[in-house]
Amino acid sequence: MGEPVPVTEDSAVRAANWRMVLLGLLSLLGIGVLVALIVIQQTTDRERDEAIALQQHTFEVVIRANQLSGAISAAEAALGRYVVSADKTLGQQYSDQWARAGDQLTKLRQLTADNPRQQAQIVDLQKAFEARGKELNETALYSAFKRHNDAWGSYYNVRQSAARQHVETMLQRVVELERGILRDRTRAASDLIENSSFATRVLTAFGVLIVLGSVLLGWLAIAAQGERAMADAEALLERERSAELREAVAQATAQLRAEAREREQAEAQLRQIQKMEAVGQLTGGIAHDFNNMLAVVLGGLELAKRHLHSRGPDAQRHIESAMDGANRAAALTRRLLAFSRAEPLLPEGVEATTLVGGMSDLLERTLGGAISVKTQDAGNGWRIWVDRHQLENALLNLAVNARDAMEGRGRLTISTGGRTLAANEIGECTAGDYVTIAVRDTGCGMTPEVVERVFEPFFTTKPVGKGTGLGLSQIFGLVRQSGGEIGIETAPGQGTTVTLYLPRYLGEAAHATAETVVEASTSHGDRLDILVVEDDPRVLSATLGVLQELGHRATGCNDPFGVPAALARLGTVDLILTDVLMPGQTGPEMIAAMGDRLDGVAVLFVTGFTGEADADLLRGRSVLRKPFTMAALGRAIDEAVEQETRRPRAAAE
């Protein structure tokens, strides 16, 4: 055996150098392979991103073409419904759908702006779309001009027209061309991926021999690309889900709006039913009360007629009973007008203490001797601006209600005072000074359930035939019309206190008018020449008879426009007695139109319902409400004449 060759220092150095050189070469080669892999990978990524972007563009073009086709179909369907029903709403839907189709075509043209071939197809599609639109618009015009037979015929002829076929053909060509582009792009992307994969495998195999790390790097790169592709796929899926969600939300919103409209219609029907129920209740109550009063009137007159023929002694009593029934019917009519607020108030400056004091005798006669009536004054002379007659009726109603609550025996206290209220301290009142009128009884009181309904019309706790249920609702209407509020303090077994809060009036108090004077007054000493203006011939005849019975010279006129001629014919007229509501011209309008020609002529308005007449024109003149007695008419004439005699002196001052 030979001896081993000894390793010298030079050979070790040379081997180390060769290993270093080989290591350097392998390192350089590994670096080159790594660089090549990186370059190839980046190129593949870029090309893949471009391919994915082109595929996405293709999908958008196809989707937009399908949306255009759907919009055209929706417009044609809407036109068909419009032609059949001639409903303008459906015609508007057709117009909106066709405009939406035009928007889709514009967007499709923008999407294909990078492809000249597609742009040429879009130009042809635009022409076909315009031709189709012209056909459909002509059909719609037939319906718009109500030429329904022509519209049906036109719609039948254009359903499968050449323009429609051309639109569908061009849309199909756009889609097919885009799908062809998609196939080419998909094939190119597939080839790119395949070539890239082959190069990657070769370089990877070579790199395994050079550096194990390059294999791991390549594998990680491929894994990263796979995750990216999955992320793109998931993103596309999420976009589709988002579109479906938006559509579902839109459908749910439309359904909710439809349900809201149905609910509003149901609520409107319910309100109408409630209104009709209230009207029925109101009519029944009025009919009941009026029938009772008419029964008294007719029965009394019939009995009086029998006693007059038989010369019986009770004729006068039966006539008075009939008049009492008629007066009750008139009072109910005034309550109805006050409750409905159909009659404007005629307010004046009133001192509450004086008004309550003037009603003492009336209250004592009405309530009877078993009820003690006491008045208290702490008002400091404060005045209110209110309709005197309506306020007296309101206080009388409260007193009658108190009498019934006390069962005809007890103590009634009416207190007047003044109070400064903050905003909304009592109900909905504004801040300021208020005059208070409190009516307190020692009766049975009311439960909270009754208090909640006490102001409802025709609500009453009295037995049938003992009350109309209009009293407190009338009071409520009066107080609200006068700008005030009303408060109730009550408890079962502890009596009731009803307080009226009326705004303080800083002007002077007015004198009592003719219709509020309860004392007897003497007739005017002179015979007067009176012109009566009344459109109802029966009322005119009755009024003329009463005036002649009072000793006056009365002339009738049934037309307000004939008054100037009547005045010229009569020459001298001391007083004009006129109704308020008449056909063509109201009484106040007639008097205002006469102007200075009525200087020195007294005016007396007679009315049962002022309606639409201007309440401002009534102020400053005497007003007598129908129905009236002969004595009331005499007092009203005296008041009107005295008021006219004071007028020149006031003007001179």
C-alpha positions as CSV (number, residue, x, y, z in Angstrom):
1,M,0.0,0.0,0.0
2,G,1.2,3.4,-0.8
3,E,1.4,6.0,1.8
4,P,-1.2,8.9,1.9
5,V,-0.5,12.0,0.1
6,P,0.2,14.6,2.8
7,V,-2.1,17.7,2.7
8,T,0.1,20.8,2.6
9,E,-0.9,24.3,3.6
10,D,-0.9,25.4,0.0
11,S,-3.3,22.7,-1.1
12,A,-5.6,23.5,1.8
13,V,-5.5,27.1,0.8
14,R,-6.2,26.2,-2.8
15,A,-9.1,23.9,-1.8
16,A,-10.5,26.6,0.4
17,N,-10.1,29.1,-2.4
18,W,-11.9,26.8,-4.8
19,R,-14.6,26.2,-2.2
20,M,-14.9,30.0,-1.7
21,V,-14.9,30.5,-5.4
22,L,-17.5,27.7,-5.8
23,L,-19.5,29.1,-2.9
24,G,-19.2,32.5,-4.4
25,L,-20.3,31.1,-7.8
26,L,-23.2,29.2,-6.2
27,S,-24.1,32.3,-4.2
28,L,-24.1,34.4,-7.3
29,L,-26.0,31.7,-9.2
30,G,-28.4,31.4,-6.3
31,I,-28.8,35.1,-6.2
32,G,-29.4,35.1,-10.0
33,V,-32.0,32.4,-9.6
34,L,-33.7,34.2,-6.8
35,V,-33.7,37.4,-8.9
36,A,-35.0,35.5,-11.8
37,L,-37.8,34.0,-9.7
38,I,-38.6,37.4,-8.3
39,V,-38.7,39.0,-11.7
40,I,-40.8,36.2,-13.1
41,Q,-43.1,36.3,-10.1
42,Q,-43.6,40.0,-10.3
43,T,-44.3,39.8,-14.0
44,T,-46.8,37.0,-13.4
45,D,-48.5,39.1,-10.7
46,R,-48.7,42.1,-12.9
47,E,-50.1,40.2,-15.8
48,R,-52.5,38.4,-13.5
49,D,-53.7,41.7,-12.0
50,E,-54.2,43.1,-15.4
51,A,-56.0,39.9,-16.5
52,I,-58.3,40.1,-13.4
53,A,-58.9,43.8,-14.1
54,L,-59.8,43.0,-17.7
55,Q,-62.1,40.2,-16.6
56,Q,-63.8,42.5,-14.1
57,H,-64.3,45.1,-16.9
58,T,-65.8,42.4,-19.1
59,F,-68.2,41.4,-16.3
60,E,-69.2,45.0,-15.8
61,V,-69.9,45.4,-19.6
62,V,-72.0,42.2,-19.6
63,I,-73.9,43.2,-16.5
64,R,-74.5,46.7,-17.9
65,A,-75.8,45.3,-21.1
66,N,-78.1,43.0,-19.2
67,Q,-79.3,45.9,-17.1
68,L,-80.0,47.9,-20.3
69,S,-82.0,45.0,-21.7
70,G,-83.9,44.8,-18.4
71,A,-84.6,48.5,-18.3
72,I,-85.9,48.4,-21.9
73,S,-88.2,45.5,-21.1
74,A,-89.4,47.3,-17.9
75,A,-90.2,50.4,-20.0
76,E,-92.1,48.4,-22.6
77,A,-94.0,46.6,-19.9
78,A,-94.9,49.9,-18.2
79,L,-96.0,51.3,-21.6
80,G,-98.2,48.2,-22.1
81,R,-99.9,48.8,-18.8
82,Y,-100.3,52.5,-19.6
83,V,-101.9,51.7,-23.0
84,V,-104.3,49.2,-21.3
85,S,-105.3,51.4,-18.3
86,A,-104.6,55.0,-19.6
87,D,-103.4,55.8,-16.1
88,K,-101.1,58.8,-16.3
89,T,-99.1,57.4,-13.3
90,L,-98.2,54.4,-15.4
91,G,-97.3,56.7,-18.3
92,Q,-94.9,58.5,-15.9
93,Q,-93.5,55.1,-15.0
94,Y,-92.9,54.3,-18.6
95,S,-91.1,57.6,-19.1
96,D,-89.0,57.0,-16.0
97,Q,-88.0,53.5,-17.1
98,W,-87.1,54.6,-20.6
99,A,-84.9,57.4,-19.2
100,R,-83.3,54.8,-16.9
101,A,-82.6,52.7,-20.0
102,G,-81.0,55.7,-21.6
103,D,-78.7,56.2,-18.6
104,Q,-77.7,52.5,-18.8
105,L,-76.8,52.9,-22.5
106,T,-74.7,56.0,-21.6
107,K,-72.8,54.0,-19.0
108,L,-72.3,51.1,-21.4
109,R,-70.8,53.5,-23.9
110,Q,-68.5,54.8,-21.3
111,L,-67.4,51.3,-20.3
112,T,-66.5,50.4,-23.9
113,A,-64.7,53.6,-24.7
114,D,-61.4,51.7,-24.8
115,N,-62.5,49.3,-27.6
116,P,-63.1,50.9,-31.1
117,R,-64.9,47.8,-32.3
118,Q,-67.3,47.9,-29.4
119,Q,-67.7,51.6,-29.9
120,A,-68.9,51.0,-33.4
121,Q,-71.4,48.5,-32.1
122,I,-72.5,50.9,-29.4
123,V,-73.2,53.5,-32.1
124,D,-75.4,51.1,-34.0
125,L,-77.1,50.2,-30.7
126,Q,-77.7,53.9,-30.0
127,K,-79.4,54.3,-33.3
128,A,-81.6,51.2,-32.8
129,F,-82.4,52.4,-29.2
130,E,-83.5,55.8,-30.6
131,A,-85.6,54.2,-33.3
132,R,-87.2,51.9,-30.7
133,G,-87.8,54.9,-28.4
134,K,-89.5,56.8,-31.2
135,E,-91.9,53.9,-31.8
136,L,-92.8,53.6,-28.1
137,N,-93.2,57.4,-27.7
138,E,-95.6,57.5,-30.6
139,T,-97.7,54.7,-28.9
140,A,-97.5,56.7,-25.6
141,L,-98.7,59.8,-27.4
142,Y,-101.8,58.0,-28.6
143,S,-102.7,57.2,-25.0
144,A,-101.9,60.7,-23.9
145,F,-104.4,62.1,-26.4
146,K,-106.9,59.4,-25.4
147,R,-106.7,57.6,-28.7
148,H,-106.9,54.3,-27.0
149,N,-107.7,52.2,-30.1
150,D,-104.8,53.7,-32.0
151,A,-102.6,53.1,-28.9
152,W,-103.5,49.5,-28.7
153,G,-103.0,48.9,-32.4
154,S,-99.6,50.7,-32.3
155,Y,-98.4,48.8,-29.3
156,Y,-99.4,45.5,-30.9
157,N,-97.5,46.5,-34.1
158,V,-94.3,47.6,-32.3
159,R,-94.1,44.7,-29.9
160,Q,-91.8,42.8,-32.3
161,S,-90.7,45.6,-34.6
162,A,-87.5,45.7,-36.6
163,A,-86.1,48.3,-34.2
164,R,-86.8,46.0,-31.2
165,Q,-85.1,43.1,-33.0
166,H,-82.2,45.3,-33.9
167,V,-81.8,46.5,-30.3
168,E,-81.8,42.9,-29.1
169,T,-79.4,41.8,-31.8
170,M,-77.0,44.6,-31.1
171,L,-77.2,43.9,-27.4
172,Q,-76.5,40.3,-28.1
173,R,-73.5,41.2,-30.3
174,V,-72.1,43.5,-27.6
175,V,-72.4,40.7,-25.1
176,E,-71.0,38.1,-27.5
177,L,-68.1,40.3,-28.4
178,E,-67.3,41.0,-24.8
179,R,-67.6,37.3,-24.0
180,G,-65.2,36.5,-26.8
181,I,-62.8,39.1,-25.4
182,L,-63.3,37.4,-22.0
183,R,-62.5,34.0,-23.4
184,D,-59.4,35.4,-25.1
185,R,-58.3,37.2,-22.0
186,T,-59.0,34.1,-19.9
187,R,-57.0,31.9,-22.3
188,A,-54.1,34.5,-22.3
189,A,-54.2,34.5,-18.5
190,S,-54.2,30.7,-18.4
191,D,-51.3,30.5,-20.8
192,L,-49.4,33.1,-18.8
193,I,-50.0,31.1,-15.7
194,E,-49.0,27.9,-17.3
195,N,-45.7,29.3,-18.7
196,S,-45.0,31.0,-15.5
197,S,-45.5,27.8,-13.6
198,F,-43.2,25.9,-15.9
199,A,-40.4,28.5,-15.6
200,T,-41.0,28.5,-11.9
201,R,-40.7,24.7,-11.6
202,V,-37.4,24.7,-13.7
203,L,-35.9,27.5,-11.7
204,T,-37.2,26.0,-8.5
205,A,-35.6,22.6,-9.3
206,F,-32.4,24.3,-10.2
207,G,-32.6,26.5,-7.1
208,V,-33.1,23.4,-4.8
209,L,-29.7,22.3,-5.9
210,I,-28.3,25.8,-5.2
211,V,-30.2,27.0,-2.2
212,L,-33.0,25.4,-0.3
213,G,-34.3,28.7,0.7
214,S,-35.2,29.6,-2.9
215,V,-37.7,26.7,-2.9
216,L,-39.3,28.0,0.3
217,L,-39.4,31.5,-1.2
218,G,-41.1,30.3,-4.4
219,W,-43.6,28.2,-2.4
220,L,-44.5,31.2,-0.2
221,A,-44.9,33.4,-3.3
222,I,-47.2,30.9,-4.9
223,A,-49.2,30.6,-1.7
224,A,-49.5,34.3,-1.5
225,Q,-50.8,34.5,-5.0
226,G,-53.4,31.8,-4.2
227,E,-54.6,33.8,-1.2
228,R,-54.9,36.9,-3.3
229,A,-56.9,35.1,-5.9
230,M,-59.2,33.8,-3.2
231,A,-59.5,37.3,-1.7
232,D,-60.5,38.6,-5.1
233,A,-63.1,35.9,-5.5
234,E,-64.5,36.6,-2.0
235,A,-64.6,40.3,-2.8
236,L,-66.6,39.6,-5.9
237,L,-69.0,37.4,-3.9
238,E,-69.4,40.2,-1.3
239,R,-70.2,42.7,-4.0
240,E,-72.9,40.4,-5.3
241,R,-74.3,39.9,-1.8
242,S,-74.3,43.7,-1.3
243,A,-76.3,44.2,-4.4
244,E,-78.8,41.6,-3.3
245,L,-79.0,43.2,0.1
246,R,-79.6,46.6,-1.4
247,E,-82.4,45.2,-3.6
248,A,-84.0,43.4,-0.5
249,V,-83.8,46.7,1.4
250,A,-85.5,48.6,-1.4
251,Q,-88.3,46.0,-1.6
252,A,-88.7,46.1,2.2
253,T,-88.8,49.9,2.1
254,A,-91.5,49.9,-0.6
255,Q,-93.5,47.4,1.4
256,L,-93.3,49.5,4.5
257,R,-94.4,52.6,2.6
258,A,-97.4,50.7,1.1
259,E,-98.3,49.5,4.6
260,A,-98.0,53.1,5.9
261,R,-100.3,54.3,3.2
262,E,-102.8,51.6,4.0
263,R,-102.6,52.5,7.7
264,E,-103.2,56.2,7.0
265,Q,-106.3,55.3,4.9
266,A,-107.6,53.1,7.7
267,E,-107.1,55.9,10.2
268,A,-108.9,58.4,7.9
269,Q,-111.8,56.0,7.6
270,L,-111.9,55.6,11.4
271,R,-111.9,59.3,11.9
272,Q,-114.8,59.6,9.4
273,I,-116.7,56.9,11.3
274,Q,-116.1,58.8,14.6
275,K,-117.3,62.0,13.0
276,M,-120.5,60.4,11.7
277,E,-121.1,58.8,15.1
278,A,-120.7,62.2,16.8
279,V,-123.1,63.8,14.3
280,G,-125.6,61.0,14.9
281,Q,-125.4,61.6,18.7
282,L,-125.7,65.3,18.2
283,T,-128.8,65.0,15.9
284,G,-130.5,62.6,18.3
285,G,-130.0,64.9,21.3
286,I,-131.3,67.9,19.4
287,A,-134.3,66.0,18.0
288,H,-135.2,64.7,21.5
289,D,-135.1,68.1,23.1
290,F,-136.9,69.9,20.3
291,N,-139.6,67.3,20.2
292,N,-140.2,67.8,23.9
293,M,-140.4,71.6,23.4
294,L,-142.6,71.3,20.3
295,A,-144.9,68.9,22.2
296,V,-145.3,71.6,24.9
297,V,-146.0,74.3,22.3
298,L,-148.4,72.3,20.2
299,G,-150.2,70.8,23.2
300,G,-150.5,74.2,24.8
301,L,-151.8,75.8,21.6
302,E,-154.3,73.0,21.0
303,L,-155.6,73.2,24.6
304,A,-155.8,77.0,24.3
305,K,-157.7,76.6,21.0
306,R,-160.2,74.2,22.7
307,H,-160.7,76.5,25.7
308,L,-161.2,79.5,23.4
309,H,-163.9,77.7,21.5
310,S,-165.6,76.5,24.6
311,R,-164.8,79.7,26.5
312,G,-163.0,77.8,29.2
313,P,-161.0,79.7,31.9
314,D,-157.6,78.1,31.3
315,A,-156.8,79.4,27.7
316,Q,-154.4,82.0,29.1
317,R,-152.5,79.4,31.1
318,H,-152.1,77.1,28.1
319,I,-150.9,79.9,25.9
320,E,-148.3,80.9,28.5
321,S,-147.2,77.2,28.6
322,A,-146.8,77.2,24.9
323,M,-144.8,80.4,25.0
324,D,-142.6,78.9,27.7
325,G,-141.9,75.9,25.4
326,A,-141.1,78.2,22.5
327,N,-138.7,80.3,24.8
328,R,-137.0,77.0,25.8
329,A,-136.5,76.1,22.1
330,A,-135.0,79.5,21.4
331,A,-132.6,79.1,24.4
332,L,-131.5,75.7,23.1
333,T,-130.9,77.2,19.6
334,R,-128.6,79.8,21.2
335,R,-126.8,77.1,23.1
336,L,-126.2,75.2,19.9
337,L,-124.9,78.3,18.2
338,A,-122.6,79.1,21.1
339,F,-121.4,75.4,21.3
340,S,-120.6,75.3,17.5
341,R,-119.1,78.8,17.7
342,A,-121.0,79.6,14.5
343,E,-122.3,82.8,16.0
344,P,-119.7,85.5,16.5
345,L,-119.7,87.1,19.9
346,L,-120.6,90.8,20.4
347,P,-118.3,91.7,23.2
348,E,-118.3,94.9,25.3
349,G,-116.6,96.2,28.4
350,V,-118.3,94.5,31.4
351,E,-117.6,94.8,35.1
352,A,-118.1,91.3,36.5
353,T,-119.3,92.5,39.9
354,T,-122.0,94.7,38.4
355,L,-123.2,91.9,36.1
356,V,-123.4,89.3,38.9
357,G,-125.2,91.8,41.1
358,G,-127.7,92.5,38.4
359,M,-128.6,88.8,38.2
360,S,-129.4,88.3,41.8
361,D,-133.2,88.6,41.4
362,L,-133.1,86.3,38.3
363,L,-131.1,83.7,40.2
364,E,-133.4,83.7,43.2
365,R,-136.5,83.3,41.0
366,T,-134.8,80.5,39.0
367,L,-133.3,78.5,41.9
368,G,-136.1,78.8,44.3
369,G,-136.3,79.7,48.0
370,A,-134.6,76.5,49.3
371,I,-131.2,77.6,47.9
372,S,-129.3,80.4,49.5
373,V,-127.5,82.6,47.0
374,K,-124.5,84.6,48.2
375,T,-122.2,86.9,46.2
376,Q,-118.7,88.0,47.1
377,D,-116.6,90.6,45.4
378,A,-112.8,90.9,45.5
379,G,-112.4,92.1,41.9
380,N,-111.2,95.7,42.6
381,G,-113.4,96.9,39.8
382,W,-111.6,95.0,37.1
383,R,-113.5,94.7,33.8
384,I,-113.6,92.1,31.0
385,W,-114.3,92.2,27.3
386,V,-117.1,89.7,26.8
387,D,-120.5,89.1,25.3
388,R,-122.7,90.2,28.2
389,H,-125.7,88.1,27.1
390,Q,-123.7,85.0,26.6
391,L,-121.9,85.4,30.0
392,E,-125.3,85.8,31.8
393,N,-126.5,82.6,30.1
394,A,-123.3,80.8,31.2
395,L,-123.6,81.9,34.8
396,L,-127.3,80.9,34.8
397,N,-126.4,77.5,33.4
398,L,-123.8,77.0,36.1
399,A,-126.4,78.0,38.8
400,V,-129.0,75.6,37.4
401,N,-126.4,72.8,37.3
402,A,-125.5,73.6,40.9
403,R,-129.2,73.5,41.9
404,D,-129.5,70.0,40.4
405,A,-126.3,68.8,42.1
406,M,-127.7,70.1,45.5
407,E,-131.1,68.5,44.7
408,G,-132.9,71.9,45.2
409,R,-131.5,72.6,48.7
410,G,-128.2,74.1,49.7
411,R,-125.9,77.2,49.4
412,L,-124.7,78.7,46.2
413,T,-121.8,81.2,46.3
414,I,-120.7,83.4,43.3
415,S,-117.4,85.1,43.9
416,T,-115.7,87.7,41.6
417,G,-112.0,88.5,41.9
418,G,-108.8,89.2,40.0
419,R,-105.6,87.1,39.6
420,T,-102.3,87.3,37.7
421,L,-101.5,84.1,36.0
422,A,-98.3,82.8,34.4
423,A,-98.3,81.2,31.0
424,N,-100.2,77.9,31.0
425,E,-100.8,78.1,34.7
426,I,-104.4,77.3,34.0
427,G,-104.9,75.3,30.9
428,E,-103.5,77.0,27.8
429,C,-103.8,80.6,29.1
430,T,-101.3,83.3,28.3
431,A,-99.5,85.3,31.0
432,G,-101.4,88.3,32.3
433,D,-104.2,89.6,34.5
434,Y,-107.5,87.7,34.6
435,V,-110.9,88.4,36.2
436,T,-112.2,85.3,38.0
437,I,-115.9,84.4,38.4
438,A,-116.2,81.3,40.7
439,V,-119.5,79.5,41.2
440,R,-119.4,77.2,44.3
441,D,-122.1,74.8,45.5
442,T,-122.5,72.4,48.4
443,G,-123.8,69.6,46.2
444,C,-122.7,66.0,45.6
445,G,-119.5,66.8,43.6
446,M,-118.1,64.8,40.7
447,T,-115.8,61.9,40.2
448,P,-112.6,62.2,38.1
449,E,-114.2,60.2,35.4
450,V,-117.1,62.6,35.1
451,V,-114.7,65.7,35.2
452,E,-112.8,64.3,32.2
453,R,-116.0,64.3,30.1
454,V,-117.8,67.2,31.6
455,F,-117.2,69.6,28.6
456,E,-118.3,67.0,25.9
457,P,-121.4,68.0,24.0
458,F,-124.6,66.1,25.1
459,F,-122.8,64.5,28.0
460,T,-124.9,64.7,31.1
461,T,-125.4,62.8,34.4
462,K,-129.0,63.9,34.7
463,P,-131.9,61.6,33.9
464,V,-133.4,61.5,30.4
465,G,-135.4,64.6,29.7
466,K,-133.8,66.6,32.5
467,G,-130.9,68.1,30.6
468,T,-129.5,68.6,27.1
469,G,-125.8,68.2,28.0
470,L,-125.1,71.5,26.2
471,G,-124.6,73.8,29.2
472,L,-121.0,73.2,30.1
473,S,-119.9,72.8,26.5
474,Q,-121.5,76.2,25.8
475,I,-119.7,77.7,28.7
476,F,-116.4,76.2,27.5
477,G,-117.0,77.6,24.0
478,L,-117.7,81.1,25.3
479,V,-114.7,81.2,27.6
480,R,-112.3,80.0,24.9
481,Q,-113.8,82.5,22.3
482,S,-113.2,85.2,24.9
483,G,-109.5,84.3,25.3
484,G,-109.9,82.7,28.7
485,E,-109.8,79.4,30.5
486,I,-112.0,77.4,32.8
487,G,-111.1,75.4,35.9
488,I,-113.0,72.8,38.0
489,E,-112.4,71.8,41.7
490,T,-114.6,69.0,42.9
491,A,-114.7,65.7,44.8
492,P,-117.5,63.3,45.6
493,G,-119.5,64.6,48.5
494,Q,-117.5,67.9,48.8
495,G,-119.3,70.1,46.3
496,T,-118.0,71.7,43.1
497,T,-116.3,75.0,42.3
498,V,-116.3,76.1,38.6
499,T,-114.0,79.1,38.0
500,L,-114.0,81.2,34.8
501,Y,-110.7,83.0,34.0
502,L,-111.4,85.9,31.6
503,P,-108.7,88.4,30.4
504,R,-108.8,91.8,32.1
505,Y,-110.0,94.7,29.9
506,L,-108.5,98.1,30.6
507,G,-111.2,100.1,28.7
508,E,-114.4,101.6,30.0
509,A,-117.4,99.6,30.9
510,A,-120.4,99.7,28.4
511,H,-124.0,100.3,29.2
512,A,-126.4,97.4,29.1
513,T,-127.8,96.8,25.6
514,A,-131.5,96.4,24.8
515,E,-131.4,92.6,24.9
516,T,-129.8,92.4,28.4
517,V,-132.2,94.8,30.2
518,V,-134.5,92.7,32.3
519,E,-136.6,95.5,33.9
520,A,-139.7,96.7,32.3
521,S,-139.3,99.8,30.2
522,T,-141.9,102.1,28.8
523,S,-142.4,102.5,25.0
524,H,-141.1,105.4,23.1
525,G,-143.6,108.2,23.4
526,D,-143.7,109.1,19.7
527,R,-145.1,107.2,16.8
528,L,-142.1,106.4,14.6
529,D,-141.9,105.8,10.8
530,I,-140.1,102.5,10.6
531,L,-138.8,100.7,7.5
532,V,-138.6,96.9,8.0
533,V,-136.1,95.0,5.8
534,E,-136.8,91.3,5.9
535,D,-136.6,88.7,3.1
536,D,-138.9,86.1,4.8
537,P,-142.5,87.2,4.0
538,R,-144.0,85.5,7.1
539,V,-141.5,87.1,9.4
540,L,-142.0,90.5,7.6
541,S,-145.8,90.3,8.0
542,A,-145.5,89.3,11.7
543,T,-143.0,92.1,12.4
544,L,-145.2,94.7,10.7
545,G,-148.2,93.6,12.7
546,V,-146.3,93.8,16.0
547,L,-145.0,97.3,15.1
548,Q,-148.5,98.5,14.2
549,E,-149.7,97.0,17.5
550,L,-147.0,99.1,19.3
551,G,-148.4,102.2,17.6
552,H,-145.7,102.8,15.0
553,R,-146.1,103.4,11.2
554,A,-144.3,100.5,9.6
555,T,-143.4,99.8,5.9
556,G,-142.0,96.6,4.7
557,C,-139.2,95.9,2.1
558,N,-138.2,92.3,1.2
559,D,-135.0,93.2,-0.7
560,P,-132.0,94.9,0.8
561,F,-131.1,96.3,-2.6
562,G,-134.5,98.0,-2.7
563,V,-133.9,100.1,0.4
564,P,-132.6,103.3,-1.3
565,A,-135.7,103.4,-3.5
566,A,-138.0,102.8,-0.4
567,L,-136.2,105.6,1.5
568,A,-136.7,108.0,-1.4
569,R,-140.4,107.0,-1.7
570,L,-141.1,107.3,2.1
571,G,-139.3,110.6,2.5
572,T,-139.1,110.5,6.3
573,V,-137.8,107.4,8.2
574,D,-137.0,107.4,11.9
575,L,-135.7,103.9,12.2
576,I,-134.6,101.0,9.9
577,L,-135.3,97.6,11.4
578,T,-133.3,95.0,9.3
579,D,-132.5,91.3,9.4
580,V,-128.8,90.4,9.4
581,L,-128.6,87.5,6.9
582,M,-130.4,88.1,3.6
583,P,-129.7,86.9,0.0
584,G,-127.3,89.0,-2.0
585,Q,-126.5,91.5,0.8
586,T,-126.4,91.3,4.6
587,G,-128.0,93.9,6.8
588,P,-124.7,95.3,8.1
589,E,-123.4,95.6,4.5
590,M,-126.6,97.4,3.4
591,I,-126.3,99.9,6.3
592,A,-122.6,100.5,5.6
593,A,-123.3,101.0,1.9
594,M,-125.9,103.7,2.7
595,G,-123.2,105.9,4.4
596,D,-124.2,109.5,5.2
597,R,-127.7,109.1,3.8
598,L,-128.7,107.5,7.1
599,D,-127.6,110.5,9.3
600,G,-130.2,110.8,12.1
601,V,-131.9,107.5,11.2
602,A,-131.7,104.9,14.0
603,V,-130.8,101.3,13.1
604,L,-131.9,98.1,14.8
605,F,-130.5,94.7,13.7
606,V,-132.7,91.6,14.3
607,T,-131.1,88.2,13.9
608,G,-131.3,84.6,15.0
609,F,-127.9,83.7,13.4
610,T,-125.2,86.1,12.2
611,G,-123.4,83.5,10.1
612,E,-120.8,85.0,7.8
613,A,-121.8,88.6,8.6
614,D,-118.9,90.8,9.7
615,A,-119.3,91.1,13.5
616,D,-117.3,94.4,13.4
617,L,-120.2,96.0,11.4
618,L,-122.7,95.1,14.2
619,R,-120.8,96.9,16.9
620,G,-122.1,100.3,17.9
621,R,-125.6,99.3,16.8
622,S,-128.5,97.8,18.8
623,V,-129.0,94.0,18.2
624,L,-132.2,92.1,19.0
625,R,-132.0,88.3,18.8
626,K,-134.9,86.2,17.3
627,P,-137.3,85.0,18.5
628,F,-138.4,88.1,20.5
629,T,-141.5,89.2,22.4
630,M,-143.5,92.4,21.7
631,A,-142.1,93.9,24.9
632,A,-138.5,93.1,23.9
633,L,-139.1,94.7,20.5
634,G,-140.4,97.8,22.1
635,R,-137.5,98.1,24.4
636,A,-135.0,97.5,21.6
637,I,-136.6,100.3,19.5
638,D,-136.4,102.7,22.4
639,E,-132.7,101.8,22.9
640,A,-131.9,102.2,19.2
641,V,-133.5,105.6,19.0
642,E,-131.8,106.8,22.2
643,Q,-128.5,105.5,20.9
644,E,-128.9,107.5,17.7
645,T,-129.8,110.7,19.6
646,R,-126.5,110.3,21.5
647,R,-124.5,109.7,18.4
648,P,-124.2,113.4,17.1
649,R,-123.1,114.6,20.5
650,A,-120.3,112.0,20.6
651,A,-119.2,113.1,17.1
652,A,-119.2,116.7,18.1
653,E,-117.1,116.0,21.1
